[in-house]
């Protein structure tokens, strides 16, 4: 199958339908550009600021689409598990539709995301530190309550909804007269990048996923031709640490994705600072990983020929302490250099 052909199952039309339904229900976030970032990448880089989305991430798109369908079907409540952003989004979507929400988070979840989920009215539960523990807890809750589980990435409405962010970026690039040659999206469970592949199907746009080093289930799965679980390594990109790419996303990505770029924490932190200082955007490390991947791509022959690259900045829910650490570290380096020069 051509890498630009629509994958089997979900289609570009599903993303277009989701985008139409979501219009007016979510923020159509801005697409931004920085001359400094363009210079570093050697290409036009168009950045989709989903950190400015309701709930602080593009997860709101998939959650709202999925919860909306369930509300129409008569369900009174929903359950979700995630490291944070999906849980927050499901909680907000449930409140908007008058449903109850129970979210299962890891015991080490970022307090910012825990607080946001509670503020949205969700019942918050904790289950271990692995996705397997959270999934088991969510299933038990579903059995007890009869409420359906909205998976963070292995769900058709979630994939189509997340894909609407990429679709908007593609449309905006065309409106600006700079159609995308490549599209770069961070990878956790794969739902967002699968949605991006659907949005780009038939356009000739090459889609790349970005994974932190040591959290590269998708890259290993593509190489093996089947899903390969990993033991996630520590990373500042807490939203990109599932142990295995989702089954439905992988069915799409195995034939539609152009490639996967691995980035380390230093590259993610540098991208975080670039976004903060050049565009005044506060983007969580998981979201900044997309820019880190695009900048790494600039040094690789497979992407160097690209003239316009789109990047989805997937979220902005970041701990204040981490912001301080990532920023102060760089400021300390600058102070040392300036002091030496003086």
Short mmCIF file of C-alpha atoms in Angstrom, two decimals:
data_model
loop_
_atom_site.label_atom_id
_atom_site.label_comp_id
_atom_site.label_asym_id
_atom_site.label_seq_id
_atom_site.Cartn_x
_atom_site.Cartn_y
_atom_site.Cartn_z
CA UNK A 1 0.00 0.00 0.00
CA UNK A 2 1.22 3.52 -0.76
CA UNK A 3 2.22 5.51 2.28
CA UNK A 4 -0.17 8.24 1.14
CA UNK A 5 -3.14 5.94 0.62
CA UNK A 6 -5.93 5.81 3.19
CA UNK A 7 -5.36 2.88 5.57
CA UNK A 8 -7.92 0.14 5.97
CA UNK A 9 -10.68 0.63 8.56
CA UNK A 10 -10.70 4.27 9.59
CA UNK A 11 -10.50 6.74 6.70
CA UNK A 12 -9.72 10.41 6.10
CA UNK A 13 -13.48 10.91 5.89
CA UNK A 14 -13.76 9.88 9.55
CA UNK A 15 -11.33 12.64 10.53
CA UNK A 16 -13.20 15.13 8.35
CA UNK A 17 -16.49 14.10 9.96
CA UNK A 18 -15.00 14.45 13.43
CA UNK A 19 -13.56 17.86 12.54
CA UNK A 20 -16.94 19.02 11.29
CA UNK A 21 -18.68 17.83 14.46
CA UNK A 22 -16.00 19.41 16.67
CA UNK A 23 -16.17 22.77 14.89
CA UNK A 24 -17.40 25.29 17.43
CA UNK A 25 -17.00 22.77 20.25
CA UNK A 26 -13.21 23.00 20.54
CA UNK A 27 -10.76 25.82 19.98
CA UNK A 28 -9.37 26.16 16.47
CA UNK A 29 -5.88 26.73 17.77
CA UNK A 30 -3.43 29.04 16.00
CA UNK A 31 -0.65 27.99 13.66
CA UNK A 32 2.56 29.86 14.50
CA UNK A 33 6.00 30.31 12.99
CA UNK A 34 9.40 31.52 14.20
CA UNK A 35 12.26 32.72 11.97
CA UNK A 36 14.72 31.32 14.50
CA UNK A 37 13.14 27.86 14.41
CA UNK A 38 12.95 28.01 10.61
CA UNK A 39 16.67 28.74 10.53
CA UNK A 40 17.52 25.84 12.80
CA UNK A 41 15.36 23.45 10.79
CA UNK A 42 16.37 24.74 7.37
CA UNK A 43 12.69 24.77 6.41
CA UNK A 44 9.42 26.56 7.12
CA UNK A 45 8.09 25.09 10.37
CA UNK A 46 4.40 25.61 11.08
CA UNK A 47 3.51 24.90 14.70
CA UNK A 48 -0.05 23.96 15.70
CA UNK A 49 -0.45 25.30 19.26
CA UNK A 50 -2.71 22.65 20.80
CA UNK A 51 -1.30 23.62 24.20
CA UNK A 52 -3.90 26.41 23.92
CA UNK A 53 -6.75 23.91 23.46
CA UNK A 54 -9.51 23.45 26.04
CA UNK A 55 -8.07 21.27 28.79
CA UNK A 56 -4.56 22.19 27.72
CA UNK A 57 -4.08 19.50 25.06
CA UNK A 58 -5.35 18.07 21.79
CA UNK A 59 -6.74 15.15 23.80
CA UNK A 60 -9.87 17.27 24.18
CA UNK A 61 -10.72 16.61 20.56
CA UNK A 62 -10.86 12.82 20.78
CA UNK A 63 -12.41 12.82 24.25
CA UNK A 64 -15.20 15.17 23.28
CA UNK A 65 -15.99 13.20 20.13
CA UNK A 66 -16.11 9.89 22.03
CA UNK A 67 -18.06 11.23 25.01
CA UNK A 68 -20.51 12.98 22.70
CA UNK A 69 -21.38 9.73 20.98
CA UNK A 70 -21.80 7.92 24.31
CA UNK A 71 -24.01 10.67 25.69
CA UNK A 72 -26.22 10.45 22.61
CA UNK A 73 -26.43 6.67 23.12
CA UNK A 74 -27.78 7.23 26.64
CA UNK A 75 -24.79 6.44 28.84
CA UNK A 76 -24.71 8.16 32.22
CA UNK A 77 -20.99 7.93 32.90
CA UNK A 78 -17.58 7.16 31.41
CA UNK A 79 -14.23 5.81 32.58
CA UNK A 80 -10.74 6.63 31.32
CA UNK A 81 -7.15 5.83 32.17
CA UNK A 82 -4.08 7.79 31.15
CA UNK A 83 -0.99 9.54 32.46
CA UNK A 84 -3.02 12.75 32.63
CA UNK A 85 -4.09 14.70 29.56
CA UNK A 86 -6.64 12.19 28.28
CA UNK A 87 -8.10 11.91 31.76
CA UNK A 88 -8.46 15.68 32.02
CA UNK A 89 -10.06 15.83 28.58
CA UNK A 90 -12.54 13.04 29.32
CA UNK A 91 -13.47 14.71 32.61
CA UNK A 92 -14.13 18.03 30.86
CA UNK A 93 -16.06 16.37 28.03
CA UNK A 94 -18.17 14.39 30.50
CA UNK A 95 -19.03 17.52 32.48
CA UNK A 96 -20.01 19.30 29.27
CA UNK A 97 -22.42 16.48 28.43
CA UNK A 98 -23.72 15.97 31.96
CA UNK A 99 -22.08 12.56 32.48
CA UNK A 100 -20.07 11.35 35.45
CA UNK A 101 -16.39 10.56 34.89
CA UNK A 102 -13.99 8.30 36.75
CA UNK A 103 -10.34 8.54 35.71
CA UNK A 104 -7.51 6.18 36.63
CA UNK A 105 -4.06 7.77 36.88
CA UNK A 106 -0.62 6.41 37.80
CA UNK A 107 0.52 6.94 41.37
CA UNK A 108 3.25 9.26 40.08
CA UNK A 109 0.94 11.37 37.90
CA UNK A 110 1.82 15.04 37.62
CA UNK A 111 -0.08 16.98 40.28
CA UNK A 112 -1.09 19.58 37.69
CA UNK A 113 -2.99 16.93 35.73
CA UNK A 114 -4.51 15.37 38.86
CA UNK A 115 -5.76 18.78 39.98
CA UNK A 116 -7.19 19.56 36.55
CA UNK A 117 -9.10 16.27 36.42
CA UNK A 118 -10.58 16.87 39.86
CA UNK A 119 -11.44 20.46 39.01
CA UNK A 120 -13.36 19.16 36.01
CA UNK A 121 -15.49 17.06 38.35
CA UNK A 122 -13.92 13.64 37.82
CA UNK A 123 -13.52 10.98 40.49
CA UNK A 124 -9.78 10.31 40.49
CA UNK A 125 -8.33 6.89 41.30
CA UNK A 126 -4.71 5.75 41.25
CA UNK A 127 -3.37 2.40 40.05
CA UNK A 128 0.33 1.55 40.03
CA UNK A 129 2.75 3.10 37.57
CA UNK A 130 2.23 0.97 34.45
CA UNK A 131 -0.42 1.17 31.75
CA UNK A 132 -1.31 -2.47 32.39
CA UNK A 133 -2.24 -1.68 35.99
CA UNK A 134 -4.36 1.29 34.93
CA UNK A 135 -6.13 -0.68 32.20
CA UNK A 136 -6.96 -3.47 34.64
CA UNK A 137 -8.34 -0.99 37.16
CA UNK A 138 -10.42 0.76 34.50
CA UNK A 139 -11.89 -2.54 33.33
CA UNK A 140 -12.80 -3.51 36.88
CA UNK A 141 -14.56 -0.18 37.35
CA UNK A 142 -16.39 -0.65 34.07
CA UNK A 143 -17.58 -4.10 35.16
CA UNK A 144 -18.79 -2.69 38.48
CA UNK A 145 -20.58 0.38 37.11
CA UNK A 146 -21.52 -0.56 33.56
CA UNK A 147 -19.89 2.63 32.32
CA UNK A 148 -17.81 2.31 29.13
CA UNK A 149 -14.06 2.87 29.04
CA UNK A 150 -12.75 5.47 26.59
CA UNK A 151 -9.25 4.30 25.73
CA UNK A 152 -6.58 6.98 25.43
CA UNK A 153 -5.51 5.88 21.95
CA UNK A 154 -7.04 2.51 21.00
CA UNK A 155 -10.42 4.00 20.15
CA UNK A 156 -11.72 5.05 16.70
CA UNK A 157 -13.39 8.27 17.91
CA UNK A 158 -10.26 9.27 19.82
CA UNK A 159 -8.07 8.71 16.76
CA UNK A 160 -10.42 10.61 14.44
CA UNK A 161 -10.80 13.44 16.94
CA UNK A 162 -7.06 13.79 17.51
CA UNK A 163 -6.59 13.71 13.74
CA UNK A 164 -8.67 16.87 13.42
CA UNK A 165 -5.75 18.90 14.82
CA UNK A 166 -3.52 17.68 11.98
CA UNK A 167 -6.31 18.27 9.48
CA UNK A 168 -6.63 21.88 10.61
CA UNK A 169 -2.85 22.31 10.32
CA UNK A 170 -2.89 20.89 6.78
CA UNK A 171 -5.76 23.19 5.81
CA UNK A 172 -4.11 26.26 7.35
CA UNK A 173 -0.82 25.55 5.57
CA UNK A 174 -2.69 25.38 2.26
CA UNK A 175 -4.52 28.63 3.04
CA UNK A 176 -1.18 30.33 3.70
CA UNK A 177 0.13 29.13 0.34
CA UNK A 178 2.73 26.88 1.98
CA UNK A 179 1.32 23.34 1.78
CA UNK A 180 3.00 20.83 4.04
CA UNK A 181 5.65 18.45 2.78
CA UNK A 182 5.94 16.70 6.13
CA UNK A 183 3.97 16.44 9.37
CA UNK A 184 5.57 15.58 12.72
CA UNK A 185 3.60 14.34 15.75
CA UNK A 186 4.76 13.04 19.17
CA UNK A 187 3.95 9.39 19.88
CA UNK A 188 2.60 7.91 23.09
CA UNK A 189 0.14 5.15 22.34
CA UNK A 190 -0.02 6.24 18.71
CA UNK A 191 -3.55 7.63 18.49
CA UNK A 192 -2.52 11.16 17.57
CA UNK A 193 -0.01 10.19 14.90
CA UNK A 194 -2.47 7.62 13.51
CA UNK A 195 -5.02 10.42 13.22
CA UNK A 196 -2.38 12.54 11.49
CA UNK A 197 -1.79 9.76 8.95
CA UNK A 198 -5.51 9.61 8.24
CA UNK A 199 -5.69 13.39 7.85
CA UNK A 200 -2.74 13.30 5.43
CA UNK A 201 -3.95 10.31 3.42
CA UNK A 202 -3.94 11.00 -0.31
CA UNK A 203 -2.10 14.33 0.04
CA UNK A 204 1.51 13.24 -0.45
CA UNK A 205 2.45 14.63 2.98
CA UNK A 206 5.00 12.44 4.77
CA UNK A 207 4.08 11.82 8.41
CA UNK A 208 6.74 11.18 11.07
CA UNK A 209 6.29 10.09 14.67
CA UNK A 210 8.57 11.16 17.51
CA UNK A 211 9.40 8.96 20.51
CA UNK A 212 11.72 9.56 23.48
CA UNK A 213 14.79 7.36 23.53
CA UNK A 214 13.95 4.19 25.43
CA UNK A 215 10.19 4.69 24.99
CA UNK A 216 10.19 3.56 21.38
CA UNK A 217 7.55 0.83 21.13
CA UNK A 218 6.34 2.17 17.78
CA UNK A 219 9.80 2.23 16.18
CA UNK A 220 10.54 -1.28 17.37
CA UNK A 221 7.10 -2.51 16.31
CA UNK A 222 7.49 -1.11 12.79
CA UNK A 223 10.89 -2.80 12.50
CA UNK A 224 9.49 -6.13 13.71
CA UNK A 225 6.24 -5.97 11.75
CA UNK A 226 4.24 -6.56 14.92
CA UNK A 227 3.58 -4.73 18.16
CA UNK A 228 6.55 -4.87 20.50
CA UNK A 229 6.19 -3.81 24.16
CA UNK A 230 9.00 -1.99 25.94
CA UNK A 231 9.83 -1.13 29.51
CA UNK A 232 9.64 2.67 29.25
CA UNK A 233 12.81 4.51 30.20
CA UNK A 234 12.70 7.59 32.43
CA UNK A 235 11.97 10.77 30.46
CA UNK A 236 10.74 14.30 31.08
CA UNK A 237 8.06 13.59 28.44
CA UNK A 238 5.71 11.81 30.85
CA UNK A 239 2.89 11.59 28.30
CA UNK A 240 4.98 9.54 25.87
CA UNK A 241 5.65 6.49 28.05
CA UNK A 242 3.13 3.73 27.20
CA UNK A 243 4.61 0.25 27.23
CA UNK A 244 3.18 -0.59 23.82
CA UNK A 245 1.70 1.18 20.82
CA UNK A 246 -2.05 0.64 20.50
CA UNK A 247 -3.47 -2.12 18.34
CA UNK A 248 -5.72 0.12 16.22
CA UNK A 249 -3.08 2.86 15.78
CA UNK A 250 -0.49 0.27 14.74
CA UNK A 251 -2.83 -1.17 12.12
CA UNK A 252 -2.86 2.30 10.56
CA UNK A 253 0.76 3.28 11.15
CA UNK A 254 2.42 0.12 9.83
CA UNK A 255 1.60 1.14 6.25
CA UNK A 256 0.97 4.90 6.48
CA UNK A 257 3.83 6.32 8.58
CA UNK A 258 6.97 7.55 6.83
CA UNK A 259 9.20 6.95 9.84
CA UNK A 260 9.91 7.43 13.54
CA UNK A 261 12.45 9.83 15.04
CA UNK A 262 13.93 9.16 18.48
CA UNK A 263 14.87 12.15 20.65
CA UNK A 264 16.54 12.38 24.04
CA UNK A 265 15.65 14.56 27.00
CA UNK A 266 18.28 17.16 26.14
CA UNK A 267 16.72 17.66 22.71
CA UNK A 268 13.23 17.85 24.22
CA UNK A 269 14.38 20.40 26.80
CA UNK A 270 16.03 22.51 24.09
CA UNK A 271 12.79 22.47 22.08
CA UNK A 272 10.85 23.41 25.22
CA UNK A 273 13.08 26.46 25.71
CA UNK A 274 12.87 27.45 22.06
CA UNK A 275 9.08 27.49 22.19
CA UNK A 276 9.05 29.40 25.46
CA UNK A 277 11.59 32.04 24.47
CA UNK A 278 10.88 32.47 20.75
CA UNK A 279 7.10 32.09 20.63
CA UNK A 280 6.19 32.65 24.30
CA UNK A 281 4.46 29.28 24.31
CA UNK A 282 4.42 27.11 27.42
CA UNK A 283 4.40 23.57 26.02
CA UNK A 284 4.85 20.44 28.13
CA UNK A 285 7.87 18.29 27.24
CA UNK A 286 5.64 15.65 25.61
CA UNK A 287 4.34 18.35 23.24
CA UNK A 288 7.76 19.91 22.69
CA UNK A 289 9.03 16.49 21.58
CA UNK A 290 7.36 17.13 18.21
CA UNK A 291 9.58 20.15 17.58
CA UNK A 292 12.63 18.24 18.86
CA UNK A 293 11.85 15.55 16.29
CA UNK A 294 11.43 18.07 13.48
CA UNK A 295 14.80 19.63 14.31
CA UNK A 296 16.46 16.21 14.38
CA UNK A 297 14.84 15.44 11.03
CA UNK A 298 16.54 18.52 9.63
CA UNK A 299 19.89 16.75 9.96
CA UNK A 300 18.69 13.55 8.29
CA UNK A 301 18.66 13.15 4.52
CA UNK A 302 15.11 11.74 4.50
CA UNK A 303 13.62 15.07 5.54
CA UNK A 304 16.25 17.62 4.55
CA UNK A 305 14.58 18.15 1.19
CA UNK A 306 11.30 19.21 2.80
CA UNK A 307 10.37 22.86 2.42
CA UNK A 308 7.43 23.11 4.85
CA UNK A 309 7.11 20.97 7.97
CA UNK A 310 4.08 20.97 10.25
CA UNK A 311 4.42 20.12 13.94
CA UNK A 312 1.56 19.44 16.36
CA UNK A 313 2.40 20.82 19.81
CA UNK A 314 0.14 18.36 21.56
CA UNK A 315 -0.20 19.85 25.05
CA UNK A 316 0.81 22.36 27.67
CA UNK A 317 -0.04 20.84 31.06
CA UNK A 318 3.34 21.04 32.74
CA UNK A 319 4.43 21.21 36.36
CA UNK A 320 5.67 24.62 37.52
CA UNK A 321 8.69 22.95 39.14
CA UNK A 322 9.65 21.33 35.84
CA UNK A 323 9.27 24.63 33.99
CA UNK A 324 11.61 26.23 36.52
CA UNK A 325 14.13 23.41 36.27
CA UNK A 326 14.23 23.39 32.48
CA UNK A 327 14.44 27.18 32.29
CA UNK A 328 16.84 27.85 35.13
CA UNK A 329 19.24 25.20 33.88
CA UNK A 330 19.63 27.10 30.63
CA UNK A 331 19.78 30.48 32.36
CA UNK A 332 22.55 29.15 34.60
CA UNK A 333 24.52 28.12 31.53
CA UNK A 334 24.09 31.58 30.02
CA UNK A 335 25.07 33.29 33.27
CA UNK A 336 28.24 31.22 33.47
CA UNK A 337 29.21 32.07 29.90
CA UNK A 338 28.43 35.77 30.32
CA UNK A 339 30.33 35.88 33.59
CA UNK A 340 33.35 34.31 31.97
CA UNK A 341 33.17 36.72 29.06
CA UNK A 342 32.95 39.70 31.38
#
